[in-house]
Short mmCIF file of N, CA and C in Angstrom, two decimals:
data_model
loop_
_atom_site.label_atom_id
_atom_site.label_comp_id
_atom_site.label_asym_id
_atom_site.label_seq_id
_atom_site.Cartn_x
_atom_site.Cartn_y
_atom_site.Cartn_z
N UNK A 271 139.61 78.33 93.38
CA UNK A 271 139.57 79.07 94.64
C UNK A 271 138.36 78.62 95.45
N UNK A 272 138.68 77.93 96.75
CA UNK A 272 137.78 78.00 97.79
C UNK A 272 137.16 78.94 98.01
N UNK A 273 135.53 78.84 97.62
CA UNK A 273 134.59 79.77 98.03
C UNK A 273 134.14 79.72 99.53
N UNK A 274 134.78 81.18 100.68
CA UNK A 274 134.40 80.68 102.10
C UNK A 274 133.27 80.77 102.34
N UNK A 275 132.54 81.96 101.83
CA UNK A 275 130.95 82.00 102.62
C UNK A 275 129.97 82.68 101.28
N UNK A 276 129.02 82.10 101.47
CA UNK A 276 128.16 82.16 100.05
C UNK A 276 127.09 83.76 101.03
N UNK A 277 127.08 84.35 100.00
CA UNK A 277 125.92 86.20 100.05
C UNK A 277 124.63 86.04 99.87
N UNK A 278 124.15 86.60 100.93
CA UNK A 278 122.90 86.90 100.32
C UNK A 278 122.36 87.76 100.43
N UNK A 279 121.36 88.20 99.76
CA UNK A 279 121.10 90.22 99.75
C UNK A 279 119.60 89.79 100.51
N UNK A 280 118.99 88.50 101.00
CA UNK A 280 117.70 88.62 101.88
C UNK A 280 118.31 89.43 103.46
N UNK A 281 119.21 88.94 103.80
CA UNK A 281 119.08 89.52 105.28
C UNK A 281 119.13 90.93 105.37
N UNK A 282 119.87 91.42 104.47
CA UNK A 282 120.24 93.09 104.19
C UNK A 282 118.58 93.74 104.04
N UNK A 283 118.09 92.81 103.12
CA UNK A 283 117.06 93.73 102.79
C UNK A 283 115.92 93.73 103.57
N UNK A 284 116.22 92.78 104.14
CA UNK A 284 114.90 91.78 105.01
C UNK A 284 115.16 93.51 106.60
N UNK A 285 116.66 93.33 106.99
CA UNK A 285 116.88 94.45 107.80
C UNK A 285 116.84 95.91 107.58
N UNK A 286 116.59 95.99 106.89
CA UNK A 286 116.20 97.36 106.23
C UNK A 286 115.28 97.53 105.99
N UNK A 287 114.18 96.76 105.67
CA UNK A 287 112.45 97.00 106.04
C UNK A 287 112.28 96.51 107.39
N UNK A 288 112.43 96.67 108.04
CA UNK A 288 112.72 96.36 109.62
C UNK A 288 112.82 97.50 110.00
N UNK A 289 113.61 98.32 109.82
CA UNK A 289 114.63 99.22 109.88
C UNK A 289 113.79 100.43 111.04
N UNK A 290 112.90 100.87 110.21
CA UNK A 290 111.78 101.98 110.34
C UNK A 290 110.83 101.30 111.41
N UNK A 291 110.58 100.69 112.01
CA UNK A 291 109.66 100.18 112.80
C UNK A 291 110.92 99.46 114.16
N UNK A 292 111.58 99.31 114.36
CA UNK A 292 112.60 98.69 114.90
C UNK A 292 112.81 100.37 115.82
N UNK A 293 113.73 101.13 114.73
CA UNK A 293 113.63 102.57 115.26
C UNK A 293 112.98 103.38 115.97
N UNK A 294 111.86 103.62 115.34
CA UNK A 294 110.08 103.92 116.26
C UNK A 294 110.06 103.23 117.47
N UNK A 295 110.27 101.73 117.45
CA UNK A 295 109.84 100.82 118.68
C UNK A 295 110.92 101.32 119.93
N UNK A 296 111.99 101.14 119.47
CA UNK A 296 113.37 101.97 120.24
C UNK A 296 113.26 102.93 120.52
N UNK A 297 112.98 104.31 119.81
CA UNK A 297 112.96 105.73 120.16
C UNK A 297 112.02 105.62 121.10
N UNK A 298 110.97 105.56 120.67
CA UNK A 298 110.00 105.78 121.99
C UNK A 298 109.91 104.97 123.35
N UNK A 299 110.74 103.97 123.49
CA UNK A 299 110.81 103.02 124.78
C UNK A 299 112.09 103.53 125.40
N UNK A 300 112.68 104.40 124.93
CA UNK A 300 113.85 104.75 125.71
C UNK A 300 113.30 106.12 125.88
N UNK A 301 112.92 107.26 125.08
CA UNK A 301 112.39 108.10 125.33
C UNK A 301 111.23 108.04 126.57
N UNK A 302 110.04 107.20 126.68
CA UNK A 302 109.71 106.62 127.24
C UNK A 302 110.32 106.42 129.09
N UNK A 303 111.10 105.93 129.17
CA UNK A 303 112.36 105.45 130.22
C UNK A 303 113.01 106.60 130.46
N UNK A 304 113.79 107.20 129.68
CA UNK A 304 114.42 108.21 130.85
C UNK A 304 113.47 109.51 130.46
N UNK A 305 112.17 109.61 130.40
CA UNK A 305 111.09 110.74 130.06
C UNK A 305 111.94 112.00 129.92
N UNK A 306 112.41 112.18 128.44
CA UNK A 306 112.76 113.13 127.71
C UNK A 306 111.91 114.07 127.69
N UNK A 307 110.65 113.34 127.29
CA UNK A 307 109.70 114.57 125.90
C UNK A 307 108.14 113.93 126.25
N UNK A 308 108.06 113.52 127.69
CA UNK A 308 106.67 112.97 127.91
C UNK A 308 105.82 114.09 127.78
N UNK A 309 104.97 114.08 127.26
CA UNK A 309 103.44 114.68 127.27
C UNK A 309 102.87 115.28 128.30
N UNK A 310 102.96 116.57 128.58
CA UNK A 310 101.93 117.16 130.11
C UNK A 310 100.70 117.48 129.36
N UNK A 311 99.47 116.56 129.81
CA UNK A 311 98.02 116.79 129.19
C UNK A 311 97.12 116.33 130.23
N UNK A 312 96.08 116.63 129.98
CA UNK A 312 94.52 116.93 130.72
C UNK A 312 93.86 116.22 130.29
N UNK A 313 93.91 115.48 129.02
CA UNK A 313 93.15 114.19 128.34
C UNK A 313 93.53 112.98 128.69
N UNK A 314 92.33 112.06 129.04
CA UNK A 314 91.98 110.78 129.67
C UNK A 314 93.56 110.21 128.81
N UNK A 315 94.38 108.99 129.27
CA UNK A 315 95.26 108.19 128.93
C UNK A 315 95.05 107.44 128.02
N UNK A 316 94.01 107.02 127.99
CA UNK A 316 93.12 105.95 126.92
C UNK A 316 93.23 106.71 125.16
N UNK A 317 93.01 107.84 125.73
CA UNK A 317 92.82 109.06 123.99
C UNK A 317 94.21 109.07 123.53
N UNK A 318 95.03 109.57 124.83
CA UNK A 318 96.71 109.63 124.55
C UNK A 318 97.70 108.90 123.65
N UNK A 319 97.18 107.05 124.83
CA UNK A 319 97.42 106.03 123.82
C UNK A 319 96.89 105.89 122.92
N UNK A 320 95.83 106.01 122.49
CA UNK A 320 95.55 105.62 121.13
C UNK A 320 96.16 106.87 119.83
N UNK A 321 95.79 108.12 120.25
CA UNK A 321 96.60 109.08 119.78
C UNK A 321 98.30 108.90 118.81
N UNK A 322 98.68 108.04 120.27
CA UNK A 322 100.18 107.67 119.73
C UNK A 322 100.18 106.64 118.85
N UNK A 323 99.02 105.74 119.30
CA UNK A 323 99.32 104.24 118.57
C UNK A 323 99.00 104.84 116.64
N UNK A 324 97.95 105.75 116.18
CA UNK A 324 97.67 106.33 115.38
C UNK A 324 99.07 106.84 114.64
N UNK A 325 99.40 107.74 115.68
CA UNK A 325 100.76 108.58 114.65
C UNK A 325 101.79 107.49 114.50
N UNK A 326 102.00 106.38 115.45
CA UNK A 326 103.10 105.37 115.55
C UNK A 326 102.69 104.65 114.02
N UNK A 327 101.50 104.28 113.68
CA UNK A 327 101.03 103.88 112.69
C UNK A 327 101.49 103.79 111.36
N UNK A 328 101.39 105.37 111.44
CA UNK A 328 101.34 106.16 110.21
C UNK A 328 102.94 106.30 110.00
N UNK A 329 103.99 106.55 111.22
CA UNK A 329 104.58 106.49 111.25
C UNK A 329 105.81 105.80 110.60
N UNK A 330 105.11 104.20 110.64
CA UNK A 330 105.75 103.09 110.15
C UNK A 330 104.91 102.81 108.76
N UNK A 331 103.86 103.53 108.50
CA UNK A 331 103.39 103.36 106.69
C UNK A 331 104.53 104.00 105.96
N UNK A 332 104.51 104.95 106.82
CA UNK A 332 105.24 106.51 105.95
C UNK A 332 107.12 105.92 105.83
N UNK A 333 107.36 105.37 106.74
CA UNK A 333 108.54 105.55 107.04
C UNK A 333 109.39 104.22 106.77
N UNK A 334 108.41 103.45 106.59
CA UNK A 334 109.36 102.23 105.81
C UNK A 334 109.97 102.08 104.66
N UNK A 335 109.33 102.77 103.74
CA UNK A 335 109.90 103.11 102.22
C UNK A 335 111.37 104.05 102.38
N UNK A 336 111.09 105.31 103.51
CA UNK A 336 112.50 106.07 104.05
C UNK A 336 113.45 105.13 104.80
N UNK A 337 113.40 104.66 105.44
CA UNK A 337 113.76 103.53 106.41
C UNK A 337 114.56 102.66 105.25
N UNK A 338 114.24 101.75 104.14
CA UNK A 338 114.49 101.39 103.63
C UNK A 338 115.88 101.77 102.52
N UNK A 339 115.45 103.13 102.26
CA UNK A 339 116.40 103.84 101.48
C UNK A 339 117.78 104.21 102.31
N UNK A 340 117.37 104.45 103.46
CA UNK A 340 118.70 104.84 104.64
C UNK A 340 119.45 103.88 105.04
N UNK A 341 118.68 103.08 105.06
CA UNK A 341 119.35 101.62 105.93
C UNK A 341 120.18 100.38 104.70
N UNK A 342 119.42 100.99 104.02
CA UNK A 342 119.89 99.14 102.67
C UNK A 342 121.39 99.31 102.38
N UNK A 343 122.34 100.63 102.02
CA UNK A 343 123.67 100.48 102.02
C UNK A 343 124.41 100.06 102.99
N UNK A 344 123.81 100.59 104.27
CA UNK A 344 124.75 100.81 105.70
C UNK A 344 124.74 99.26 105.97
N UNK A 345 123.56 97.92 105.53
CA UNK A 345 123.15 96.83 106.27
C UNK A 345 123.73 95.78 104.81
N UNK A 346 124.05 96.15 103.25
CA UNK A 346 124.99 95.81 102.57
C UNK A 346 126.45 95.90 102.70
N UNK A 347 126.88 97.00 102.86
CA UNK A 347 128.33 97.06 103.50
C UNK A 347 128.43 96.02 105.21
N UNK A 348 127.68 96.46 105.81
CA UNK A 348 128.19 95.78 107.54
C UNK A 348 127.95 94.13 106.90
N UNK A 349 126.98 93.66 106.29
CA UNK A 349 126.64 92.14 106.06
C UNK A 349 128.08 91.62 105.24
N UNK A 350 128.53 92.69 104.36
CA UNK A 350 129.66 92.24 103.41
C UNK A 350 130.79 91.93 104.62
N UNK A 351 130.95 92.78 105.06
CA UNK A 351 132.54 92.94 105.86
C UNK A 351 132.22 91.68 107.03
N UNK A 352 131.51 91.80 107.86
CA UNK A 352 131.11 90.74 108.71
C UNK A 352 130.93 88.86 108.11
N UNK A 353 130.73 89.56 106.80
CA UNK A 353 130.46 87.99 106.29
C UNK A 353 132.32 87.73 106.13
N UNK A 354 133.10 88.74 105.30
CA UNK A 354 134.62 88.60 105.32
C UNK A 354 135.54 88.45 106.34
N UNK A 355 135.14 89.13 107.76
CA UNK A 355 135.91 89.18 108.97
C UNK A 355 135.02 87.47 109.33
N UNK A 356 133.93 87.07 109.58
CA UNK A 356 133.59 85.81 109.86
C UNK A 356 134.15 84.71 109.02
N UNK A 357 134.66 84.76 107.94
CA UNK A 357 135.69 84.20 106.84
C UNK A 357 137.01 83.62 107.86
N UNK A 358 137.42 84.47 108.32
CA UNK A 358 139.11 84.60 108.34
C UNK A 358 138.88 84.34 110.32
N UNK A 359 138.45 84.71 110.87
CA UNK A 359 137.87 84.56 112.14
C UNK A 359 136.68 83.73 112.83
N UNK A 360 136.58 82.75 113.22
CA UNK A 360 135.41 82.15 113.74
C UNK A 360 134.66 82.67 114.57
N UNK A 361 135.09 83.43 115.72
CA UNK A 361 134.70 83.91 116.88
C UNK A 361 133.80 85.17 116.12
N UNK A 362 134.15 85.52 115.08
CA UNK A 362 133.16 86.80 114.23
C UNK A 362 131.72 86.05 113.90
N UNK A 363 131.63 85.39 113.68
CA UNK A 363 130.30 84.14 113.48
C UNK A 363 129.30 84.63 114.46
N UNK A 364 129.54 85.00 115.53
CA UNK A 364 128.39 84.61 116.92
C UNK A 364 127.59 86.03 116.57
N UNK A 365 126.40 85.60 117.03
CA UNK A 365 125.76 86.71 116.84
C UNK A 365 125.61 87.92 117.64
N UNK A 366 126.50 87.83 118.90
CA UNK A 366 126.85 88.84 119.58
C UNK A 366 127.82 90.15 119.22
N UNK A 367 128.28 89.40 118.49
CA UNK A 367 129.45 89.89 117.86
C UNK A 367 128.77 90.63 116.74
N UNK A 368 128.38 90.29 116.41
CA UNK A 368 127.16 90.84 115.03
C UNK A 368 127.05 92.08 115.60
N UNK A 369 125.68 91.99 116.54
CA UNK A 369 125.25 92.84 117.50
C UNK A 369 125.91 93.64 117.90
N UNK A 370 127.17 93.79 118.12
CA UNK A 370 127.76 94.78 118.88
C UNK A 370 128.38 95.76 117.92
N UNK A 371 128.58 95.03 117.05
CA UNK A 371 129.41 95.97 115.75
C UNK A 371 128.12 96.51 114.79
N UNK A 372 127.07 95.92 115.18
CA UNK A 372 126.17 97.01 114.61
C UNK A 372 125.91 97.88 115.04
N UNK A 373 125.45 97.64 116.33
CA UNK A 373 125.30 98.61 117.75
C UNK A 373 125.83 100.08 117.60
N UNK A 374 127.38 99.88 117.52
CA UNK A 374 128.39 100.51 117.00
C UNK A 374 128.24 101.17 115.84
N UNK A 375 128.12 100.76 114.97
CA UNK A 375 128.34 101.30 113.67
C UNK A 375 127.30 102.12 113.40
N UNK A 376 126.05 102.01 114.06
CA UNK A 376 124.95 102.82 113.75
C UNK A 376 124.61 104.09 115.24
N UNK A 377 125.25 103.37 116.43
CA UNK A 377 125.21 104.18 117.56
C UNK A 377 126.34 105.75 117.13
N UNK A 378 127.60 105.45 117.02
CA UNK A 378 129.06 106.16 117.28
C UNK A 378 128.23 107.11 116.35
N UNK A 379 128.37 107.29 115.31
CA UNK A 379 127.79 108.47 114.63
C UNK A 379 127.16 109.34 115.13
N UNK A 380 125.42 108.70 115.37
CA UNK A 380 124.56 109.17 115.82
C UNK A 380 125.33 109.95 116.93
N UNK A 381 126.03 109.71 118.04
CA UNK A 381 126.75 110.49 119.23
C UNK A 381 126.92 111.58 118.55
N UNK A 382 128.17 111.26 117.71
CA UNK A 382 128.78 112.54 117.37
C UNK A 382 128.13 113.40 116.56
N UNK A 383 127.19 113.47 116.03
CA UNK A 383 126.32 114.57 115.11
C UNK A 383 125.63 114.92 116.44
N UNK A 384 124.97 114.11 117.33
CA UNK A 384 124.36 114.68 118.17
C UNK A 384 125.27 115.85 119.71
N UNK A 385 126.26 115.50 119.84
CA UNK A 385 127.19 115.82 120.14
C UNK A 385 127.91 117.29 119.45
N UNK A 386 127.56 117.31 118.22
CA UNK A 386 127.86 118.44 117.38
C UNK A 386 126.84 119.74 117.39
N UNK A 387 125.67 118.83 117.36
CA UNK A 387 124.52 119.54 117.61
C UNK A 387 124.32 120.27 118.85
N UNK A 388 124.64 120.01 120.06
CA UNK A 388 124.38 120.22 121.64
C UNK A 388 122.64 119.95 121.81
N UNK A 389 122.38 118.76 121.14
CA UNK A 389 121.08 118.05 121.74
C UNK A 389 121.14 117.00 122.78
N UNK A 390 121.59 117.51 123.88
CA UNK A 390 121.64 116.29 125.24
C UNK A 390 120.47 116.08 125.60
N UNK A 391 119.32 116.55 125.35
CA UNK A 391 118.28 115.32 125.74
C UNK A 391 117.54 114.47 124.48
N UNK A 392 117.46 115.18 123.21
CA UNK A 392 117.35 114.39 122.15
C UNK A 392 118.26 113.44 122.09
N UNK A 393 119.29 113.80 122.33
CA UNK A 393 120.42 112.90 121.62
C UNK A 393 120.66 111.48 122.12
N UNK A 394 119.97 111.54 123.46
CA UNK A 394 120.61 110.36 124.70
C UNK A 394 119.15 109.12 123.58
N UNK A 395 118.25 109.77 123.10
CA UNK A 395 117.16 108.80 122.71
C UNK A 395 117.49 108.50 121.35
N UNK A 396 117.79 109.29 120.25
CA UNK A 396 118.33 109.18 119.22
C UNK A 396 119.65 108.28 119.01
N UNK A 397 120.36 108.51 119.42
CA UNK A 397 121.68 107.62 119.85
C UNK A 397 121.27 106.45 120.10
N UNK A 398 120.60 105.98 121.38
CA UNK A 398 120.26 104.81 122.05
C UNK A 398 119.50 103.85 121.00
N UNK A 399 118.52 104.85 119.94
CA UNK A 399 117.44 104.00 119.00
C UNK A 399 118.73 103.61 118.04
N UNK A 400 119.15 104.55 117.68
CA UNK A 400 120.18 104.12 116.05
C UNK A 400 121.17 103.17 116.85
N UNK A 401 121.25 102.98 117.90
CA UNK A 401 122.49 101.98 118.62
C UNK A 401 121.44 100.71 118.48
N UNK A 402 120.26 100.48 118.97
CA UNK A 402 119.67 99.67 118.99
C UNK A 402 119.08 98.94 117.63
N UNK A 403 118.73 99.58 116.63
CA UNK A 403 118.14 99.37 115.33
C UNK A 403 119.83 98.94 114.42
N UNK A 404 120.69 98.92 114.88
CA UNK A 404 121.83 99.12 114.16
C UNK A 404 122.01 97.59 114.42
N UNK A 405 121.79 97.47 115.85
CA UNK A 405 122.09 95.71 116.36
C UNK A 405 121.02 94.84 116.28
N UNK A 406 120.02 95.27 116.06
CA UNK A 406 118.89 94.56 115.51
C UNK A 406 118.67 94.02 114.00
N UNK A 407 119.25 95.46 113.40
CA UNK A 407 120.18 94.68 111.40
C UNK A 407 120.52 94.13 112.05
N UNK A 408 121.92 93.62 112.19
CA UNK A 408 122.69 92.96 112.22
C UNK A 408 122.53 91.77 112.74
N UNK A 409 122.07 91.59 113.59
CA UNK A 409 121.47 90.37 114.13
C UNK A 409 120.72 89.96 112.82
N UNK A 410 119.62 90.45 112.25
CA UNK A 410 118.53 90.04 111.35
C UNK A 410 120.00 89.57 110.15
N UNK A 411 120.59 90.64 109.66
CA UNK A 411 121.86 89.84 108.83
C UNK A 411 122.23 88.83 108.99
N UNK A 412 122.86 88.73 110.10
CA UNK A 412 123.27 87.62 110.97
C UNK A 412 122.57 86.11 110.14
N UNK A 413 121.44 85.97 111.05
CA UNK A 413 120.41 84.90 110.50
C UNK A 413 120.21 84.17 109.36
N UNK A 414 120.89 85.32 107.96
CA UNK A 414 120.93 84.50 106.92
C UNK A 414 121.78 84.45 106.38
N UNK A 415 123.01 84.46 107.45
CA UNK A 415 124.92 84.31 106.70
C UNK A 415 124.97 83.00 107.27
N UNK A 416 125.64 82.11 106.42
CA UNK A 416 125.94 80.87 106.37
C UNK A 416 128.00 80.73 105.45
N UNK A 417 128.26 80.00 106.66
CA UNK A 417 129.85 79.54 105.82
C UNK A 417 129.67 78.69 104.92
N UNK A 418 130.71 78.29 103.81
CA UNK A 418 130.51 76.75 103.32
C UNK A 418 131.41 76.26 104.64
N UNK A 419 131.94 75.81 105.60
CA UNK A 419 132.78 74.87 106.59
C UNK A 419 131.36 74.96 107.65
N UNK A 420 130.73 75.97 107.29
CA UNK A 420 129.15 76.31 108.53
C UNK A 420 128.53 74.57 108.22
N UNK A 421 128.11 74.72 106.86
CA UNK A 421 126.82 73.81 106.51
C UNK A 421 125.50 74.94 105.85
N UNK A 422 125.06 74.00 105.55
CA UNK A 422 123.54 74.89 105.06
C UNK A 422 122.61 74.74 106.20
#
């Protein structure tokens, strides 16, 4: 049996310590953008930012080990199936395509729990990060799927 595309568990894992810092970087630049949950304060900007850059910090110490645990099945399954649909399909190969079905796969949820919840202004930032961190795996997946008809 022709072996079509050879696995590898670096991109999965490689995207899943990513995962937690990717998220953070997203949540808060969209939060950020359509100013959800900006800060009304009386302290110089300089304290603010650094303030954030501190908890953002700690944030991503704390949260990569969680990050890791959440993300490593969801970025094993999407790498498996994508590596099988890029098998049988060429046009599945591109990394747009990657991207969008991660996008997806990690956005649609997020909607609907948030959607369940009635958090319309959390939700529009939450959604947008897990849409974004979802296509950012995947892309990072992406990078280290190779066909045998690909080349090495």
């Amino acid at each position: 049996m022709k072996r079509l595309f050879r696995t590898h568990l670096l991109g999965p894992l490689i995207a899943s310590i990513a995962a937690a810092a990717v998220f953070l970087i997203a949540y808060l630049t969209v939060d950020l953008v359509t100013g959800s949950s900006l800060p009304v304060t009386n302290e110089p900007l300089a304290d603010v930012i650094l303030k954030s850059l501190l908890v953002a910090g700690a944030f991503i110490v704390i949260g990569t080990p969680i990050g890791i645990l959440y993300a490593i099945v969801p970025n094993l399954i999407g790498n498996a199936v994508m590596h099988w649909v890029g098998s049988h399909m060429v046009a599945a190969r591109a990394g747009g395509t990657w991207a969008i079905v991660g996008a997806l796969a990690a956005g649609v949820p997020a909607a609907l729990i948030a959607a369940s919840n009635n958090a319309a202004k959390e939700g529009i930032s939450v959604t947008m990060a897990f849409s974004i961190t979802g296509g950012v795996c995947a892309l990072i997946c992406r990078r280290f799927t190779r066909w045998v008809d690909e080349g090495d």
